[in-house]
mmCIF file of C-alpha atoms in Angstrom:
data_model
loop_
_atom_site.group_PDB
_atom_site.id
_atom_site.type_symbol
_atom_site.label_atom_id
_atom_site.label_comp_id
_atom_site.label_asym_id
_atom_site.label_seq_id
_atom_site.Cartn_x
_atom_site.Cartn_y
_atom_site.Cartn_z
ATOM 1 C CA MET A 142 -59.861 -44.762 -48.730
ATOM 2 C CA VAL A 143 -61.072 -41.276 -49.588
ATOM 3 C CA ARG A 144 -64.137 -42.688 -51.372
ATOM 4 C CA SER A 145 -64.826 -44.980 -48.396
ATOM 5 C CA GLY A 146 -64.637 -42.067 -46.019
ATOM 6 C CA LEU A 147 -66.963 -39.964 -48.155
ATOM 7 C CA PHE A 148 -69.389 -42.892 -48.394
ATOM 8 C CA LYS A 149 -69.468 -43.297 -44.635
ATOM 9 C CA THR A 150 -70.023 -39.617 -44.107
ATOM 10 C CA ALA A 151 -72.815 -39.571 -46.656
ATOM 11 C CA THR A 152 -74.367 -42.639 -45.030
ATOM 12 C CA ILE A 153 -74.352 -40.974 -41.601
ATOM 13 C CA ILE A 154 -75.877 -37.774 -42.997
ATOM 14 C CA PHE A 155 -78.549 -39.715 -44.863
ATOM 15 C CA ALA A 156 -79.364 -41.753 -41.766
ATOM 16 C CA ALA A 157 -79.620 -38.618 -39.656
ATOM 17 C CA ILE A 158 -81.951 -36.944 -42.104
ATOM 18 C CA ALA A 159 -84.044 -40.135 -42.356
ATOM 19 C CA LEU A 160 -84.393 -40.228 -38.580
ATOM 20 C CA MET A 161 -85.497 -36.599 -38.462
ATOM 21 C CA LEU A 162 -88.045 -37.153 -41.219
ATOM 22 C CA CYS A 163 -89.448 -40.054 -39.149
ATOM 23 C CA SER A 164 -89.752 -37.847 -36.079
ATOM 24 C CA SER A 165 -93.133 -37.662 -34.459
ATOM 25 C CA CYS A 166 -94.718 -35.651 -31.717
ATOM 26 C CA ILE A 167 -97.021 -35.769 -28.704
ATOM 27 C CA SER A 168 -99.125 -32.919 -27.352
ATOM 28 C CA PHE A 169 -100.292 -31.909 -23.897
ATOM 29 C CA ARG A 170 -102.617 -29.085 -22.930
ATOM 30 C CA SER A 171 -103.109 -27.070 -19.835
ATOM 31 C CA GLU A 172 -106.279 -26.723 -17.824
ATOM 32 C CA MET A 173 -108.707 -24.193 -19.240
ATOM 33 C CA ALA A 174 -108.448 -20.849 -17.437
ATOM 34 C CA GLY A 175 -111.615 -18.768 -16.693
ATOM 35 C CA MET A 176 -113.998 -21.742 -16.594
ATOM 36 C CA TYR A 177 -117.582 -21.231 -15.390
ATOM 37 C CA SER A 178 -118.384 -23.835 -12.751
ATOM 38 C CA SER A 179 -121.764 -22.902 -11.265
ATOM 39 C CA ASP A 180 -124.418 -25.620 -11.415
ATOM 40 C CA SER A 181 -127.288 -23.370 -10.267
ATOM 41 C CA PRO A 182 -130.458 -24.200 -12.304
ATOM 42 C CA LYS A 183 -132.269 -21.448 -14.192
ATOM 43 C CA THR A 184 -135.261 -20.093 -12.352
ATOM 44 C CA ASN A 185 -137.273 -19.126 -15.429
ATOM 45 C CA GLU A 186 -137.719 -20.068 -19.060
ATOM 46 C CA PRO A 187 -136.762 -17.131 -21.241
ATOM 47 C CA ALA A 188 -138.547 -16.435 -24.509
ATOM 48 C CA PRO A 189 -136.941 -17.768 -27.697
ATOM 49 C CA VAL A 190 -134.557 -15.386 -29.475
ATOM 50 C CA THR A 191 -132.668 -15.146 -32.739
ATOM 51 C CA VAL A 192 -128.920 -15.067 -32.583
ATOM 52 C CA PHE A 193 -126.185 -14.157 -35.042
ATOM 53 C CA PHE A 194 -122.912 -15.987 -34.451
ATOM 54 C CA HIS A 195 -119.928 -14.067 -35.894
ATOM 55 C CA PHE A 196 -116.717 -16.103 -35.980
ATOM 56 C CA SER A 197 -113.166 -14.750 -36.230
ATOM 57 C CA HIS A 198 -110.208 -17.172 -36.420
ATOM 58 C CA LEU A 199 -106.848 -15.458 -35.861
ATOM 59 C CA GLU A 200 -103.238 -16.546 -35.633
ATOM 60 C CA GLN A 201 -100.199 -14.551 -34.608
ATOM 61 C CA GLU A 202 -96.467 -15.391 -34.215
ATOM 62 C CA ILE A 203 -95.345 -12.880 -31.619
ATOM 63 C CA GLY A 204 -92.131 -11.293 -32.869
ATOM 64 C CA PHE A 205 -92.880 -11.963 -36.487
ATOM 65 C CA ASP A 206 -96.505 -10.829 -37.065
ATOM 66 C CA VAL A 207 -97.200 -7.248 -36.176
ATOM 67 C CA VAL A 208 -100.995 -7.856 -36.101
ATOM 68 C CA PRO A 209 -102.991 -11.120 -35.875
ATOM 69 C CA LYS A 210 -103.732 -12.731 -39.251
ATOM 70 C CA ILE A 211 -107.148 -14.064 -40.243
ATOM 71 C CA VAL A 212 -107.033 -17.803 -40.934
ATOM 72 C CA GLN A 213 -109.538 -20.450 -41.957
ATOM 73 C CA PRO A 214 -111.476 -22.446 -39.289
ATOM 74 C CA ARG A 215 -109.843 -25.649 -38.222
ATOM 75 C CA ARG A 216 -111.113 -28.983 -39.575
ATOM 76 C CA GLY A 217 -114.402 -30.062 -38.006
ATOM 77 C CA PHE A 218 -115.286 -26.629 -36.575
ATOM 78 C CA ARG A 219 -118.926 -26.833 -37.661
ATOM 79 C CA ASP A 220 -119.346 -30.064 -35.755
ATOM 80 C CA ILE A 221 -117.762 -28.495 -32.664
ATOM 81 C CA PHE A 222 -120.097 -25.513 -32.956
ATOM 82 C CA GLY A 223 -123.131 -27.730 -33.408
ATOM 83 C CA GLU A 224 -122.296 -29.708 -30.312
ATOM 84 C CA SER A 225 -121.683 -26.520 -28.303
ATOM 85 C CA MET A 226 -125.078 -25.080 -29.378
ATOM 86 C CA LYS A 227 -126.783 -27.643 -27.176
ATOM 87 C CA GLN A 228 -125.829 -25.538 -24.191
ATOM 88 C CA LEU A 229 -128.156 -22.672 -25.354
ATOM 89 C CA THR A 230 -131.758 -23.468 -24.580
ATOM 90 C CA ASN A 231 -133.745 -20.519 -25.929
ATOM 91 C CA VAL A 232 -132.337 -20.018 -29.410
ATOM 92 C CA ARG A 233 -135.238 -20.060 -31.860
ATOM 93 C CA SER A 234 -133.056 -19.623 -34.940
ATOM 94 C CA PHE A 235 -129.588 -18.479 -35.776
ATOM 95 C CA ALA A 236 -127.279 -17.311 -38.548
ATOM 96 C CA THR A 237 -123.506 -17.587 -38.881
ATOM 97 C CA PHE A 238 -120.710 -15.602 -40.563
ATOM 98 C CA THR A 239 -117.023 -16.423 -40.619
ATOM 99 C CA ASP A 240 -114.413 -13.782 -41.391
ATOM 100 C CA ASN A 241 -112.196 -14.160 -44.461
ATOM 101 C CA ASP A 242 -108.928 -12.399 -45.091
ATOM 102 C CA ASN A 243 -110.333 -10.714 -48.167
ATOM 103 C CA ASP A 244 -113.433 -9.207 -46.491
ATOM 104 C CA ILE A 245 -111.838 -5.790 -46.485
ATOM 105 C CA ASP A 246 -112.183 -5.768 -50.301
ATOM 106 C CA ASN A 247 -115.591 -7.406 -50.448
ATOM 107 C CA VAL A 248 -118.313 -4.834 -49.894
ATOM 108 C CA GLU A 249 -121.187 -7.258 -50.335
ATOM 109 C CA ARG A 250 -119.956 -9.639 -47.682
ATOM 110 C CA ARG A 251 -119.522 -6.766 -45.227
ATOM 111 C CA LYS A 252 -123.045 -5.504 -45.960
ATOM 112 C CA PHE A 253 -124.414 -9.021 -45.444
ATOM 113 C CA ARG A 254 -122.568 -9.360 -42.106
ATOM 114 C CA ASP A 255 -123.883 -5.984 -40.899
ATOM 115 C CA SER A 256 -127.419 -6.891 -41.933
ATOM 116 C CA LEU A 257 -127.265 -10.098 -39.825
ATOM 117 C CA LYS A 258 -126.205 -8.046 -36.840
ATOM 118 C CA SER A 259 -129.168 -5.680 -37.161
ATOM 119 C CA THR A 260 -131.858 -8.240 -37.962
ATOM 120 C CA ASN A 261 -131.164 -10.662 -35.098
ATOM 121 C CA ASP A 262 -131.957 -10.156 -31.428
ATOM 122 C CA PHE A 263 -128.365 -10.721 -30.358
ATOM 123 C CA THR A 264 -124.876 -11.094 -31.851
ATOM 124 C CA ILE A 265 -122.311 -13.369 -30.288
ATOM 125 C CA HIS A 266 -118.917 -12.532 -31.737
ATOM 126 C CA ILE A 267 -116.547 -15.411 -30.974
ATOM 127 C CA THR A 268 -112.835 -14.910 -31.629
ATOM 128 C CA PHE A 269 -110.433 -17.887 -31.627
ATOM 129 C CA ARG A 270 -106.872 -16.634 -31.303
ATOM 130 C CA ARG A 271 -103.742 -18.806 -31.564
ATOM 131 C CA GLU A 272 -100.425 -17.336 -30.486
ATOM 132 C CA ASN A 273 -96.813 -18.507 -30.217
ATOM 133 C CA SER A 274 -93.352 -17.024 -29.790
ATOM 134 C CA PHE A 275 -91.718 -16.852 -33.217
ATOM 135 C CA ALA A 276 -88.200 -16.611 -31.677
ATOM 136 C CA LYS A 277 -88.666 -19.648 -29.452
ATOM 137 C CA HIS A 278 -90.006 -21.736 -32.292
ATOM 138 C CA VAL A 279 -87.128 -20.790 -34.605
ATOM 139 C CA LEU A 280 -84.510 -21.493 -31.914
ATOM 140 C CA GLY A 281 -86.264 -24.824 -31.174
ATOM 141 C CA THR A 282 -86.074 -25.809 -34.858
ATOM 142 C CA ILE A 283 -82.389 -24.903 -35.075
ATOM 143 C CA PHE A 284 -81.687 -26.906 -31.914
ATOM 144 C CA THR A 285 -83.640 -29.862 -33.245
ATOM 145 C CA TRP A 286 -81.652 -29.987 -36.446
ATOM 146 C CA GLY A 287 -78.372 -29.326 -34.687
ATOM 147 C CA MET A 288 -78.961 -32.225 -32.302
ATOM 148 C CA PHE A 289 -80.238 -34.527 -35.038
ATOM 149 C CA ASP A 290 -83.559 -34.730 -33.203
ATOM 150 C CA ILE A 291 -81.966 -36.673 -30.320
ATOM 151 C CA VAL A 292 -83.284 -34.324 -27.576
ATOM 152 C CA PRO A 293 -87.045 -33.748 -27.390
ATOM 153 C CA ILE A 294 -88.015 -30.175 -28.111
ATOM 154 C CA GLY A 295 -91.304 -28.655 -27.065
ATOM 155 C CA TYR A 296 -93.235 -25.957 -29.050
ATOM 156 C CA SER A 297 -96.049 -24.100 -27.295
ATOM 157 C CA TRP A 298 -99.147 -22.321 -28.540
ATOM 158 C CA ASN A 299 -101.555 -20.239 -26.491
ATOM 159 C CA TYR A 300 -105.254 -20.438 -27.375
ATOM 160 C CA ILE A 301 -107.528 -17.523 -26.391
ATOM 161 C CA VAL A 302 -111.264 -17.812 -27.011
ATOM 162 C CA LYS A 303 -113.246 -14.657 -26.454
ATOM 163 C CA ALA A 304 -117.029 -14.080 -26.850
ATOM 164 C CA ASP A 305 -118.747 -10.675 -26.917
ATOM 165 C CA VAL A 306 -122.513 -10.665 -26.648
ATOM 166 C CA CYS A 307 -124.003 -7.602 -28.351
ATOM 167 C CA ASN A 308 -127.441 -6.092 -28.977
ATOM 168 C CA PRO A 309 -128.630 -5.117 -32.506
ATOM 169 C CA ALA A 310 -127.138 -1.620 -32.055
ATOM 170 C CA GLY A 311 -123.680 -3.153 -31.581
ATOM 171 C CA LYS A 312 -123.386 -2.449 -27.822
ATOM 172 C CA VAL A 313 -121.437 -5.123 -25.937
ATOM 173 C CA ILE A 314 -123.639 -6.540 -23.159
ATOM 174 C CA ARG A 315 -121.235 -9.100 -21.740
ATOM 175 C CA SER A 316 -117.790 -10.487 -22.539
ATOM 176 C CA TYR A 317 -116.277 -13.899 -21.807
ATOM 177 C CA SER A 318 -112.856 -15.445 -22.304
ATOM 178 C CA ARG A 319 -111.136 -18.805 -21.893
ATOM 179 C CA THR A 320 -107.436 -19.637 -22.356
ATOM 180 C CA SER A 321 -105.429 -22.778 -22.602
ATOM 181 C CA ASP A 322 -101.838 -23.679 -23.622
ATOM 182 C CA LEU A 323 -100.876 -26.480 -25.925
ATOM 183 C CA THR A 324 -97.307 -27.902 -25.904
ATOM 184 C CA THR A 325 -96.201 -30.268 -28.642
ATOM 185 C CA TRP A 326 -93.007 -32.257 -28.091
ATOM 186 C CA HIS A 327 -91.054 -33.491 -31.196
ATOM 187 C CA ASN A 328 -88.716 -36.479 -31.192
ATOM 188 C CA ILE A 329 -88.264 -39.758 -32.973
ATOM 189 C CA ILE A 330 -88.954 -41.717 -29.796
ATOM 190 C CA PHE A 331 -92.548 -40.450 -29.916
ATOM 191 C CA LEU A 332 -93.249 -42.233 -33.200
ATOM 192 C CA PHE A 333 -95.235 -45.024 -31.526
ATOM 193 C CA VAL A 334 -96.721 -42.815 -28.783
ATOM 194 C CA TYR A 335 -98.219 -40.209 -31.156
ATOM 195 C CA PRO A 336 -101.496 -42.074 -31.800
ATOM 196 C CA PHE A 337 -102.378 -41.577 -28.144
ATOM 197 C CA TYR A 338 -101.479 -37.882 -27.854
ATOM 198 C CA PRO A 339 -102.181 -36.235 -31.241
ATOM 199 C CA SER A 340 -102.279 -32.449 -31.287
ATOM 200 C CA GLU A 341 -105.379 -32.526 -33.467
ATOM 201 C CA MET A 342 -107.395 -34.070 -30.681
ATOM 202 C CA LYS A 343 -106.080 -31.660 -27.998
ATOM 203 C CA ILE A 344 -106.855 -28.611 -30.161
ATOM 204 C CA GLU A 345 -110.383 -29.895 -30.760
ATOM 205 C CA GLU A 346 -110.785 -30.360 -26.972
ATOM 206 C CA ILE A 347 -109.777 -26.744 -26.387
ATOM 207 C CA TYR A 348 -112.275 -25.455 -28.947
ATOM 208 C CA LEU A 349 -115.151 -27.661 -27.727
ATOM 209 C CA GLU A 350 -114.543 -27.171 -24.015
ATOM 210 C CA SER A 351 -114.183 -23.379 -24.238
ATOM 211 C CA MET A 352 -117.227 -22.819 -26.460
ATOM 212 C CA GLN A 353 -119.451 -25.168 -24.469
ATOM 213 C CA ASN A 354 -118.463 -23.558 -21.223
ATOM 214 C CA ILE A 355 -119.024 -20.025 -22.533
ATOM 215 C CA PHE A 356 -122.451 -20.976 -23.944
ATOM 216 C CA ARG A 357 -123.368 -22.679 -20.694
ATOM 217 C CA GLN A 358 -122.533 -19.483 -18.788
ATOM 218 C CA ILE A 359 -124.453 -17.336 -21.214
ATOM 219 C CA ASP A 360 -127.458 -19.573 -20.849
ATOM 220 C CA ALA A 361 -127.254 -19.742 -17.048
ATOM 221 C CA GLU A 362 -126.943 -15.997 -16.717
ATOM 222 C CA GLY A 363 -129.848 -15.318 -19.028
ATOM 223 C CA VAL A 364 -127.798 -12.937 -21.119
ATOM 224 C CA ILE A 365 -129.609 -13.538 -24.418
ATOM 225 C CA THR A 366 -133.130 -12.675 -23.179
ATOM 226 C CA LYS A 367 -135.354 -9.833 -24.349
#
């Protein structure tokens, strides 16, 4: 009888763990805040310019990280950037540089970055920042395991995209920002719904929509003109 009871208990625990491992998720995003919506056509054709695109990808868990941490670009970022570049109509040539977490120890990379700033007509420093609440995510994980993943739990991230347009001397000419929230819900019942609401697609939408809109505004306002 004792062995039978232990076997039933072990079976229940195993089944609960198996269900949690099979858990899936669906993601929803908010509307982009700070969007530029003017459709006014440009009145002149500015001269072609050279542009240096400086990318910083940051992540911070509020309540755990004291300062934002440098992370690698997300998958497919180059394709997203290439598509967004179509919004800029007077870029003759451009260079790119992406921050690494070891740049503080790499003098040559820092010199190369600074040389790109001084040799191009304009620098557009684009920062992609991803934030969440560490406490809320930890409590959500505890609740998920405590309820054996029966109740759907949502985890939220805030995405802030900021672009500073600078001249060769480093003076900021114009700044732009876009923000959007992404909430991912975890539960076993989403196993068959996940293919229609993957977080990867929603994050890519945020990156593409924010960068395209910022570039469209820069182009419409004629900011990168000599």
